[in-house]
Each structure stands twice: as C-alpha cells, then as structure tokens.
Amino acid sequence: MYGLKSKLSKLDGAACVYLREADGFRGQTDQAKVSSKGSEPPSLSPTIDDIDELDGWLRDWKASYLGAETMARQGMLADSITLGASWLVARAERILGHADLALLFGEEIARWYGRLVRYDPSDVVVEPLRAARCPECKGLTLERKVGEDKVTCRRRTCERVLKWSEYQEMAEEVRKTRKAS
C-alpha cells in the first residue's frame, strides 16, 4: 500500500520534469495522437496529450471516490496535476481500502508511474568518481548520474564532459601507474 502511495506522490514531480523536458512540439503532426472524438484536430504535442491524460485520470479518480461527475480542470495543466495528485495522496489509504476501487486504482498508479518513472527526479543518483582526476582542471571533481554514458566535472569554472568509456580508460591508467610505483 505504501509503495503505491509513494508512486502516486511521485507522479506530480515526474510529470513536471516531463513537461519541462518537452519542447512543446515533439513529433510531427502525422506522428501525433489523434483524439478519439473525431472533431478535434491532431495534436502537435504528444507530451501535452500524455500530461492531459494524466490530469484527466487524476480528476476521474477524485470523482469516483466522491461519487460525483468528473470535475473541470483547476487552473493550468501543471497546477491541476499537483492539486489532483496531492488530493489523491491524502486519501490513497482510504481508496485502497475500498474493495471495489483498490485493485484498479493500484494497477493504474503502477501503470502511470511506469510511464513516467524515467522523469522521476527523486530517483536520480549522482555518484562521485574518485579513480581519476578531471583532465581539464586536475581536480577530484568528476561525477556521473547512474545509468548515463557521460561524466561531468562539477567544478563551475571547468564543467568538462567526458564519455563514460574515456573516464574508465583514465581510471585504468591511474590504477596501472599506482601498481607500478
């Protein structure tokens, strides 16, 4: 239960990062999702379609819990997601306690979190790299976000970027030099 509540609470932040990283016009119109209503033109931004769908999902679950019709969006899209997610997080334990709502609610939380997990800012882990010095500033200031293929120097006056493979070669050379001495 608490794992689902945690995922639900992370949807807001992940959606905001997703919106921030989108250029607003990703994809061409022939690649964009077309509304099932038929009267609406194809969207120019699949990202906005996805976030709009998340907002609708949050508002639908609020309405289901209250036994009411789905309510209109409150404010701008990102604001509505924040309000909807926080409202549901505050009531998640009660919703998951309803036998008729729990299974579907839990499955849908997991589905949405699975779609947005790569944008979850709370899951970013930065590891300091101490095996080799920065080739530019000579400091022990190299770091890498886990899972990325680049290494960066965190010193603001340097900010050198290396490929992960370059760093590994440098680190191996340092190890060989230390063994030889």
JSON list of C-alpha atoms in Angstrom, two decimals:
[
{"chain": "A", "resi": 1, "resn": "MET", "atom": "CA", "xyz": [0.00, 0.00, 0.00]},
{"chain": "A", "resi": 2, "resn": "TYR", "atom": "CA", "xyz": [2.72, 2.48, 0.93]},
{"chain": "A", "resi": 3, "resn": "GLY", "atom": "CA", "xyz": [4.67, 1.65, -2.22]},
{"chain": "A", "resi": 4, "resn": "LEU", "atom": "CA", "xyz": [1.64, 2.63, -4.31]},
{"chain": "A", "resi": 5, "resn": "LYS", "atom": "CA", "xyz": [1.14, 5.78, -2.27]},
{"chain": "A", "resi": 6, "resn": "SER", "atom": "CA", "xyz": [4.79, 6.68, -2.83]},
{"chain": "A", "resi": 7, "resn": "LYS", "atom": "CA", "xyz": [4.45, 6.15, -6.59]},
{"chain": "A", "resi": 8, "resn": "LEU", "atom": "CA", "xyz": [1.30, 8.26, -6.63]},
{"chain": "A", "resi": 9, "resn": "SER", "atom": "CA", "xyz": [3.08, 11.08, -4.80]},
{"chain": "A", "resi": 10, "resn": "LYS", "atom": "CA", "xyz": [5.95, 10.98, -7.33]},
{"chain": "A", "resi": 11, "resn": "LEU", "atom": "CA", "xyz": [3.66, 11.37, -10.35]},
{"chain": "A", "resi": 12, "resn": "ASP", "atom": "CA", "xyz": [3.41, 15.13, -9.88]},
{"chain": "A", "resi": 13, "resn": "GLY", "atom": "CA", "xyz": [7.18, 15.71, -9.90]},
{"chain": "A", "resi": 14, "resn": "ALA", "atom": "CA", "xyz": [7.73, 13.29, -12.77]},
{"chain": "A", "resi": 15, "resn": "ALA", "atom": "CA", "xyz": [5.01, 14.98, -14.82]},
{"chain": "A", "resi": 16, "resn": "CYS", "atom": "CA", "xyz": [6.59, 18.40, -14.22]},
{"chain": "A", "resi": 17, "resn": "VAL", "atom": "CA", "xyz": [10.01, 17.15, -15.35]},
{"chain": "A", "resi": 18, "resn": "TYR", "atom": "CA", "xyz": [8.38, 15.54, -18.40]},
{"chain": "A", "resi": 19, "resn": "LEU", "atom": "CA", "xyz": [6.73, 18.86, -19.27]},
{"chain": "A", "resi": 20, "resn": "ARG", "atom": "CA", "xyz": [9.97, 20.78, -18.71]},
{"chain": "A", "resi": 21, "resn": "GLU", "atom": "CA", "xyz": [11.99, 18.48, -20.94]},
{"chain": "A", "resi": 22, "resn": "ALA", "atom": "CA", "xyz": [9.46, 18.53, -23.76]},
{"chain": "A", "resi": 23, "resn": "ASP", "atom": "CA", "xyz": [9.87, 21.17, -26.43]},
{"chain": "A", "resi": 24, "resn": "GLY", "atom": "CA", "xyz": [6.13, 21.64, -26.76]},
{"chain": "A", "resi": 25, "resn": "PHE", "atom": "CA", "xyz": [6.04, 20.40, -30.33]},
{"chain": "A", "resi": 26, "resn": "ARG", "atom": "CA", "xyz": [7.66, 16.98, -30.15]},
{"chain": "A", "resi": 27, "resn": "GLY", "atom": "CA", "xyz": [6.95, 14.83, -33.15]},
{"chain": "A", "resi": 28, "resn": "GLN", "atom": "CA", "xyz": [5.29, 15.80, -36.38]},
{"chain": "A", "resi": 29, "resn": "THR", "atom": "CA", "xyz": [1.54, 16.06, -36.72]},
{"chain": "A", "resi": 30, "resn": "ASP", "atom": "CA", "xyz": [1.40, 12.75, -38.61]},
{"chain": "A", "resi": 31, "resn": "GLN", "atom": "CA", "xyz": [3.00, 11.09, -35.55]},
{"chain": "A", "resi": 32, "resn": "ALA", "atom": "CA", "xyz": [0.79, 12.80, -33.02]},
{"chain": "A", "resi": 33, "resn": "LYS", "atom": "CA", "xyz": [-2.07, 11.15, -31.21]},
{"chain": "A", "resi": 34, "resn": "VAL", "atom": "CA", "xyz": [-5.44, 11.85, -32.77]},
{"chain": "A", "resi": 35, "resn": "SER", "atom": "CA", "xyz": [-8.39, 12.41, -30.47]},
{"chain": "A", "resi": 36, "resn": "SER", "atom": "CA", "xyz": [-10.98, 9.65, -30.48]},
{"chain": "A", "resi": 37, "resn": "LYS", "atom": "CA", "xyz": [-13.73, 12.27, -30.58]},
{"chain": "A", "resi": 38, "resn": "GLY", "atom": "CA", "xyz": [-13.06, 12.83, -34.27]},
{"chain": "A", "resi": 39, "resn": "SER", "atom": "CA", "xyz": [-13.90, 16.53, -34.19]},
{"chain": "A", "resi": 40, "resn": "GLU", "atom": "CA", "xyz": [-10.60, 17.66, -32.67]},
{"chain": "A", "resi": 41, "resn": "PRO", "atom": "CA", "xyz": [-7.55, 18.21, -34.89]},
{"chain": "A", "resi": 42, "resn": "PRO", "atom": "CA", "xyz": [-4.41, 16.08, -34.37]},
{"chain": "A", "resi": 43, "resn": "SER", "atom": "CA", "xyz": [-2.28, 17.33, -31.51]},
{"chain": "A", "resi": 44, "resn": "LEU", "atom": "CA", "xyz": [1.05, 19.00, -32.15]},
{"chain": "A", "resi": 45, "resn": "SER", "atom": "CA", "xyz": [2.42, 17.86, -28.78]},
{"chain": "A", "resi": 46, "resn": "PRO", "atom": "CA", "xyz": [2.20, 14.23, -27.69]},
{"chain": "A", "resi": 47, "resn": "THR", "atom": "CA", "xyz": [3.74, 15.32, -24.37]},
{"chain": "A", "resi": 48, "resn": "ILE", "atom": "CA", "xyz": [0.83, 17.63, -23.62]},
{"chain": "A", "resi": 49, "resn": "ASP", "atom": "CA", "xyz": [-1.57, 14.85, -24.66]},
{"chain": "A", "resi": 50, "resn": "ASP", "atom": "CA", "xyz": [0.09, 12.50, -22.16]},
{"chain": "A", "resi": 51, "resn": "ILE", "atom": "CA", "xyz": [0.01, 15.03, -19.33]},
{"chain": "A", "resi": 52, "resn": "ASP", "atom": "CA", "xyz": [-3.57, 16.00, -20.16]},
{"chain": "A", "resi": 53, "resn": "GLU", "atom": "CA", "xyz": [-4.47, 12.30, -19.99]},
{"chain": "A", "resi": 54, "resn": "LEU", "atom": "CA", "xyz": [-2.79, 12.06, -16.55]},
{"chain": "A", "resi": 55, "resn": "ASP", "atom": "CA", "xyz": [-4.75, 15.09, -15.37]},
{"chain": "A", "resi": 56, "resn": "GLY", "atom": "CA", "xyz": [-7.99, 13.53, -16.59]},
{"chain": "A", "resi": 57, "resn": "TRP", "atom": "CA", "xyz": [-7.11, 10.29, -14.82]},
{"chain": "A", "resi": 58, "resn": "LEU", "atom": "CA", "xyz": [-6.48, 12.14, -11.53]},
{"chain": "A", "resi": 59, "resn": "ARG", "atom": "CA", "xyz": [-9.77, 14.06, -11.85]},
{"chain": "A", "resi": 60, "resn": "ASP", "atom": "CA", "xyz": [-11.66, 10.85, -12.72]},
{"chain": "A", "resi": 61, "resn": "TRP", "atom": "CA", "xyz": [-10.39, 9.09, -9.60]},
{"chain": "A", "resi": 62, "resn": "LYS", "atom": "CA", "xyz": [-11.32, 12.06, -7.42]},
{"chain": "A", "resi": 63, "resn": "ALA", "atom": "CA", "xyz": [-14.82, 11.94, -8.90]},
{"chain": "A", "resi": 64, "resn": "SER", "atom": "CA", "xyz": [-15.04, 8.15, -8.41]},
{"chain": "A", "resi": 65, "resn": "TYR", "atom": "CA", "xyz": [-14.07, 8.48, -4.76]},
{"chain": "A", "resi": 66, "resn": "LEU", "atom": "CA", "xyz": [-16.60, 11.25, -4.19]},
{"chain": "A", "resi": 67, "resn": "GLY", "atom": "CA", "xyz": [-19.31, 9.51, -6.22]},
{"chain": "A", "resi": 68, "resn": "ALA", "atom": "CA", "xyz": [-19.63, 12.58, -8.44]},
{"chain": "A", "resi": 69, "resn": "GLU", "atom": "CA", "xyz": [-19.17, 13.59, -12.06]},
{"chain": "A", "resi": 70, "resn": "THR", "atom": "CA", "xyz": [-15.63, 14.33, -13.22]},
{"chain": "A", "resi": 71, "resn": "MET", "atom": "CA", "xyz": [-14.80, 17.91, -12.32]},
{"chain": "A", "resi": 72, "resn": "ALA", "atom": "CA", "xyz": [-13.33, 20.54, -14.61]},
{"chain": "A", "resi": 73, "resn": "ARG", "atom": "CA", "xyz": [-9.62, 21.26, -14.54]},
{"chain": "A", "resi": 74, "resn": "GLN", "atom": "CA", "xyz": [-8.50, 23.62, -11.79]},
{"chain": "A", "resi": 75, "resn": "GLY", "atom": "CA", "xyz": [-6.13, 26.25, -13.19]},
{"chain": "A", "resi": 76, "resn": "MET", "atom": "CA", "xyz": [-3.33, 25.45, -15.59]},
{"chain": "A", "resi": 77, "resn": "LEU", "atom": "CA", "xyz": [-2.42, 21.87, -16.50]},
{"chain": "A", "resi": 78, "resn": "ALA", "atom": "CA", "xyz": [0.60, 21.52, -14.19]},
{"chain": "A", "resi": 79, "resn": "ASP", "atom": "CA", "xyz": [-1.33, 23.13, -11.31]},
{"chain": "A", "resi": 80, "resn": "SER", "atom": "CA", "xyz": [-4.24, 20.76, -11.84]},
{"chain": "A", "resi": 81, "resn": "ILE", "atom": "CA", "xyz": [-1.91, 17.75, -11.71]},
{"chain": "A", "resi": 82, "resn": "THR", "atom": "CA", "xyz": [-0.34, 19.00, -8.47]},
{"chain": "A", "resi": 83, "resn": "LEU", "atom": "CA", "xyz": [-3.75, 19.54, -6.89]},
{"chain": "A", "resi": 84, "resn": "GLY", "atom": "CA", "xyz": [-5.13, 16.23, -8.15]},
{"chain": "A", "resi": 85, "resn": "ALA", "atom": "CA", "xyz": [-2.12, 14.17, -7.09]},
{"chain": "A", "resi": 86, "resn": "SER", "atom": "CA", "xyz": [-1.94, 15.74, -3.63]},
{"chain": "A", "resi": 87, "resn": "TRP", "atom": "CA", "xyz": [-5.70, 15.26, -3.12]},
{"chain": "A", "resi": 88, "resn": "LEU", "atom": "CA", "xyz": [-5.44, 11.58, -4.03]},
{"chain": "A", "resi": 89, "resn": "VAL", "atom": "CA", "xyz": [-2.27, 11.02, -1.96]},
{"chain": "A", "resi": 90, "resn": "ALA", "atom": "CA", "xyz": [-4.10, 12.35, 1.11]},
{"chain": "A", "resi": 91, "resn": "ARG", "atom": "CA", "xyz": [-6.88, 9.81, 0.51]},
{"chain": "A", "resi": 92, "resn": "ALA", "atom": "CA", "xyz": [-4.91, 6.94, -1.02]},
{"chain": "A", "resi": 93, "resn": "GLU", "atom": "CA", "xyz": [-5.14, 4.67, 2.02]},
{"chain": "A", "resi": 94, "resn": "ARG", "atom": "CA", "xyz": [-8.93, 5.05, 2.11]},
{"chain": "A", "resi": 95, "resn": "ILE", "atom": "CA", "xyz": [-9.25, 4.46, -1.66]},
{"chain": "A", "resi": 96, "resn": "LEU", "atom": "CA", "xyz": [-7.03, 1.39, -1.42]},
{"chain": "A", "resi": 97, "resn": "GLY", "atom": "CA", "xyz": [-9.22, 0.24, 1.47]},
{"chain": "A", "resi": 98, "resn": "HIS", "atom": "CA", "xyz": [-12.31, 0.10, -0.79]},
{"chain": "A", "resi": 99, "resn": "ALA", "atom": "CA", "xyz": [-12.59, -3.43, -2.17]},
{"chain": "A", "resi": 100, "resn": "ASP", "atom": "CA", "xyz": [-14.30, -2.23, -5.35]},
{"chain": "A", "resi": 101, "resn": "LEU", "atom": "CA", "xyz": [-11.69, 0.50, -6.07]},
{"chain": "A", "resi": 102, "resn": "ALA", "atom": "CA", "xyz": [-8.41, -0.82, -4.70]},
{"chain": "A", "resi": 103, "resn": "LEU", "atom": "CA", "xyz": [-7.28, -3.22, -7.42]},
{"chain": "A", "resi": 104, "resn": "LEU", "atom": "CA", "xyz": [-7.97, -0.93, -10.37]},
{"chain": "A", "resi": 105, "resn": "PHE", "atom": "CA", "xyz": [-6.59, 2.14, -8.57]},
{"chain": "A", "resi": 106, "resn": "GLY", "atom": "CA", "xyz": [-3.38, 0.29, -7.66]},
{"chain": "A", "resi": 107, "resn": "GLU", "atom": "CA", "xyz": [-2.93, -1.06, -11.19]},
{"chain": "A", "resi": 108, "resn": "GLU", "atom": "CA", "xyz": [-3.44, 2.36, -12.73]},
{"chain": "A", "resi": 109, "resn": "ILE", "atom": "CA", "xyz": [-0.99, 4.01, -10.32]},
{"chain": "A", "resi": 110, "resn": "ALA", "atom": "CA", "xyz": [1.60, 1.41, -11.29]},
{"chain": "A", "resi": 111, "resn": "ARG", "atom": "CA", "xyz": [0.86, 1.94, -15.00]},
{"chain": "A", "resi": 112, "resn": "TRP", "atom": "CA", "xyz": [1.19, 5.73, -14.79]},
{"chain": "A", "resi": 113, "resn": "TYR", "atom": "CA", "xyz": [4.32, 5.52, -12.68]},
{"chain": "A", "resi": 114, "resn": "GLY", "atom": "CA", "xyz": [5.79, 3.04, -15.17]},
{"chain": "A", "resi": 115, "resn": "ARG", "atom": "CA", "xyz": [5.17, 5.53, -17.98]},
{"chain": "A", "resi": 116, "resn": "LEU", "atom": "CA", "xyz": [6.76, 8.45, -16.12]},
{"chain": "A", "resi": 117, "resn": "VAL", "atom": "CA", "xyz": [9.45, 6.77, -13.98]},
{"chain": "A", "resi": 118, "resn": "ARG", "atom": "CA", "xyz": [12.31, 7.96, -16.18]},
{"chain": "A", "resi": 119, "resn": "TYR", "atom": "CA", "xyz": [11.30, 11.55, -15.36]},
{"chain": "A", "resi": 120, "resn": "ASP", "atom": "CA", "xyz": [11.14, 10.97, -11.59]},
{"chain": "A", "resi": 121, "resn": "PRO", "atom": "CA", "xyz": [13.63, 13.45, -10.10]},
{"chain": "A", "resi": 122, "resn": "SER", "atom": "CA", "xyz": [13.76, 11.57, -6.79]},
{"chain": "A", "resi": 123, "resn": "ASP", "atom": "CA", "xyz": [15.35, 8.55, -8.46]},
{"chain": "A", "resi": 124, "resn": "VAL", "atom": "CA", "xyz": [18.38, 10.40, -9.88]},
{"chain": "A", "resi": 125, "resn": "VAL", "atom": "CA", "xyz": [21.56, 9.17, -8.20]},
{"chain": "A", "resi": 126, "resn": "VAL", "atom": "CA", "xyz": [24.82, 11.02, -8.79]},
{"chain": "A", "resi": 127, "resn": "GLU", "atom": "CA", "xyz": [27.97, 9.12, -7.92]},
{"chain": "A", "resi": 128, "resn": "PRO", "atom": "CA", "xyz": [31.28, 10.88, -7.30]},
{"chain": "A", "resi": 129, "resn": "LEU", "atom": "CA", "xyz": [34.14, 9.37, -9.29]},
{"chain": "A", "resi": 130, "resn": "ARG", "atom": "CA", "xyz": [37.46, 9.34, -7.43]},
{"chain": "A", "resi": 131, "resn": "ALA", "atom": "CA", "xyz": [39.56, 6.96, -9.54]},
{"chain": "A", "resi": 132, "resn": "ALA", "atom": "CA", "xyz": [40.87, 9.71, -11.85]},
{"chain": "A", "resi": 133, "resn": "ARG", "atom": "CA", "xyz": [41.18, 13.48, -11.85]},
{"chain": "A", "resi": 134, "resn": "CYS", "atom": "CA", "xyz": [39.49, 15.81, -14.29]},
{"chain": "A", "resi": 135, "resn": "PRO", "atom": "CA", "xyz": [41.82, 16.18, -17.29]},
{"chain": "A", "resi": 136, "resn": "GLU", "atom": "CA", "xyz": [40.94, 19.87, -17.57]},
{"chain": "A", "resi": 137, "resn": "CYS", "atom": "CA", "xyz": [41.14, 21.28, -14.03]},
{"chain": "A", "resi": 138, "resn": "LYS", "atom": "CA", "xyz": [43.02, 18.36, -12.38]},
{"chain": "A", "resi": 139, "resn": "GLY", "atom": "CA", "xyz": [40.52, 18.23, -9.51]},
{"chain": "A", "resi": 140, "resn": "LEU", "atom": "CA", "xyz": [38.87, 15.16, -7.99]},
{"chain": "A", "resi": 141, "resn": "THR", "atom": "CA", "xyz": [35.60, 16.66, -9.15]},
{"chain": "A", "resi": 142, "resn": "LEU", "atom": "CA", "xyz": [34.24, 14.14, -11.66]},
{"chain": "A", "resi": 143, "resn": "GLU", "atom": "CA", "xyz": [30.76, 12.69, -11.23]},
{"chain": "A", "resi": 144, "resn": "ARG", "atom": "CA", "xyz": [28.20, 10.69, -13.16]},
{"chain": "A", "resi": 145, "resn": "LYS", "atom": "CA", "xyz": [24.45, 10.22, -12.99]},
{"chain": "A", "resi": 146, "resn": "VAL", "atom": "CA", "xyz": [23.90, 6.49, -12.61]},
{"chain": "A", "resi": 147, "resn": "GLY", "atom": "CA", "xyz": [22.86, 5.00, -15.91]},
{"chain": "A", "resi": 148, "resn": "GLU", "atom": "CA", "xyz": [24.19, 7.82, -18.08]},
{"chain": "A", "resi": 149, "resn": "ASP", "atom": "CA", "xyz": [27.07, 7.50, -20.52]},
{"chain": "A", "resi": 150, "resn": "LYS", "atom": "CA", "xyz": [28.71, 10.80, -19.64]},
{"chain": "A", "resi": 151, "resn": "VAL", "atom": "CA", "xyz": [30.93, 12.04, -16.85]},
{"chain": "A", "resi": 152, "resn": "THR", "atom": "CA", "xyz": [31.00, 15.71, -15.86]},
{"chain": "A", "resi": 153, "resn": "CYS", "atom": "CA", "xyz": [33.26, 17.87, -13.76]},
{"chain": "A", "resi": 154, "resn": "ARG", "atom": "CA", "xyz": [31.21, 19.56, -11.04]},
{"chain": "A", "resi": 155, "resn": "ARG", "atom": "CA", "xyz": [33.63, 22.50, -10.71]},
{"chain": "A", "resi": 156, "resn": "ARG", "atom": "CA", "xyz": [31.77, 25.51, -12.12]},
{"chain": "A", "resi": 157, "resn": "THR", "atom": "CA", "xyz": [34.85, 27.01, -13.72]},
{"chain": "A", "resi": 158, "resn": "CYS", "atom": "CA", "xyz": [35.51, 23.76, -15.61]},
{"chain": "A", "resi": 159, "resn": "GLU", "atom": "CA", "xyz": [32.37, 21.70, -16.29]},
{"chain": "A", "resi": 160, "resn": "ARG", "atom": "CA", "xyz": [34.31, 19.31, -18.58]},
{"chain": "A", "resi": 161, "resn": "VAL", "atom": "CA", "xyz": [32.26, 16.48, -20.08]},
{"chain": "A", "resi": 162, "resn": "LEU", "atom": "CA", "xyz": [33.74, 13.05, -20.89]},
{"chain": "A", "resi": 163, "resn": "LYS", "atom": "CA", "xyz": [32.30, 9.83, -22.22]},
{"chain": "A", "resi": 164, "resn": "TRP", "atom": "CA", "xyz": [32.00, 7.06, -19.63]},
{"chain": "A", "resi": 165, "resn": "SER", "atom": "CA", "xyz": [34.43, 4.95, -21.67]},
{"chain": "A", "resi": 166, "resn": "GLU", "atom": "CA", "xyz": [37.01, 7.77, -21.62]},
{"chain": "A", "resi": 167, "resn": "TYR", "atom": "CA", "xyz": [36.77, 8.01, -17.85]},
{"chain": "A", "resi": 168, "resn": "GLN", "atom": "CA", "xyz": [37.15, 4.24, -17.49]},
{"chain": "A", "resi": 169, "resn": "GLU", "atom": "CA", "xyz": [40.34, 4.35, -19.62]},
{"chain": "A", "resi": 170, "resn": "MET", "atom": "CA", "xyz": [41.73, 7.20, -17.49]},
{"chain": "A", "resi": 171, "resn": "ALA", "atom": "CA", "xyz": [40.89, 5.33, -14.29]},
{"chain": "A", "resi": 172, "resn": "GLU", "atom": "CA", "xyz": [42.61, 2.18, -15.61]},
{"chain": "A", "resi": 173, "resn": "GLU", "atom": "CA", "xyz": [45.76, 4.18, -16.45]},
{"chain": "A", "resi": 174, "resn": "VAL", "atom": "CA", "xyz": [45.80, 5.62, -12.91]},
{"chain": "A", "resi": 175, "resn": "ARG", "atom": "CA", "xyz": [45.46, 2.10, -11.43]},
{"chain": "A", "resi": 176, "resn": "LYS", "atom": "CA", "xyz": [48.35, 0.83, -13.59]},
{"chain": "A", "resi": 177, "resn": "THR", "atom": "CA", "xyz": [50.53, 3.78, -12.58]},
{"chain": "A", "resi": 178, "resn": "ARG", "atom": "CA", "xyz": [49.81, 3.17, -8.88]},
{"chain": "A", "resi": 179, "resn": "LYS", "atom": "CA", "xyz": [50.61, -0.55, -9.21]},
{"chain": "A", "resi": 180, "resn": "ALA", "atom": "CA", "xyz": [53.88, 0.22, -10.98]},
{"chain": "A", "resi": 181, "resn": "SER", "atom": "CA", "xyz": [55.05, 2.56, -8.21]}
]
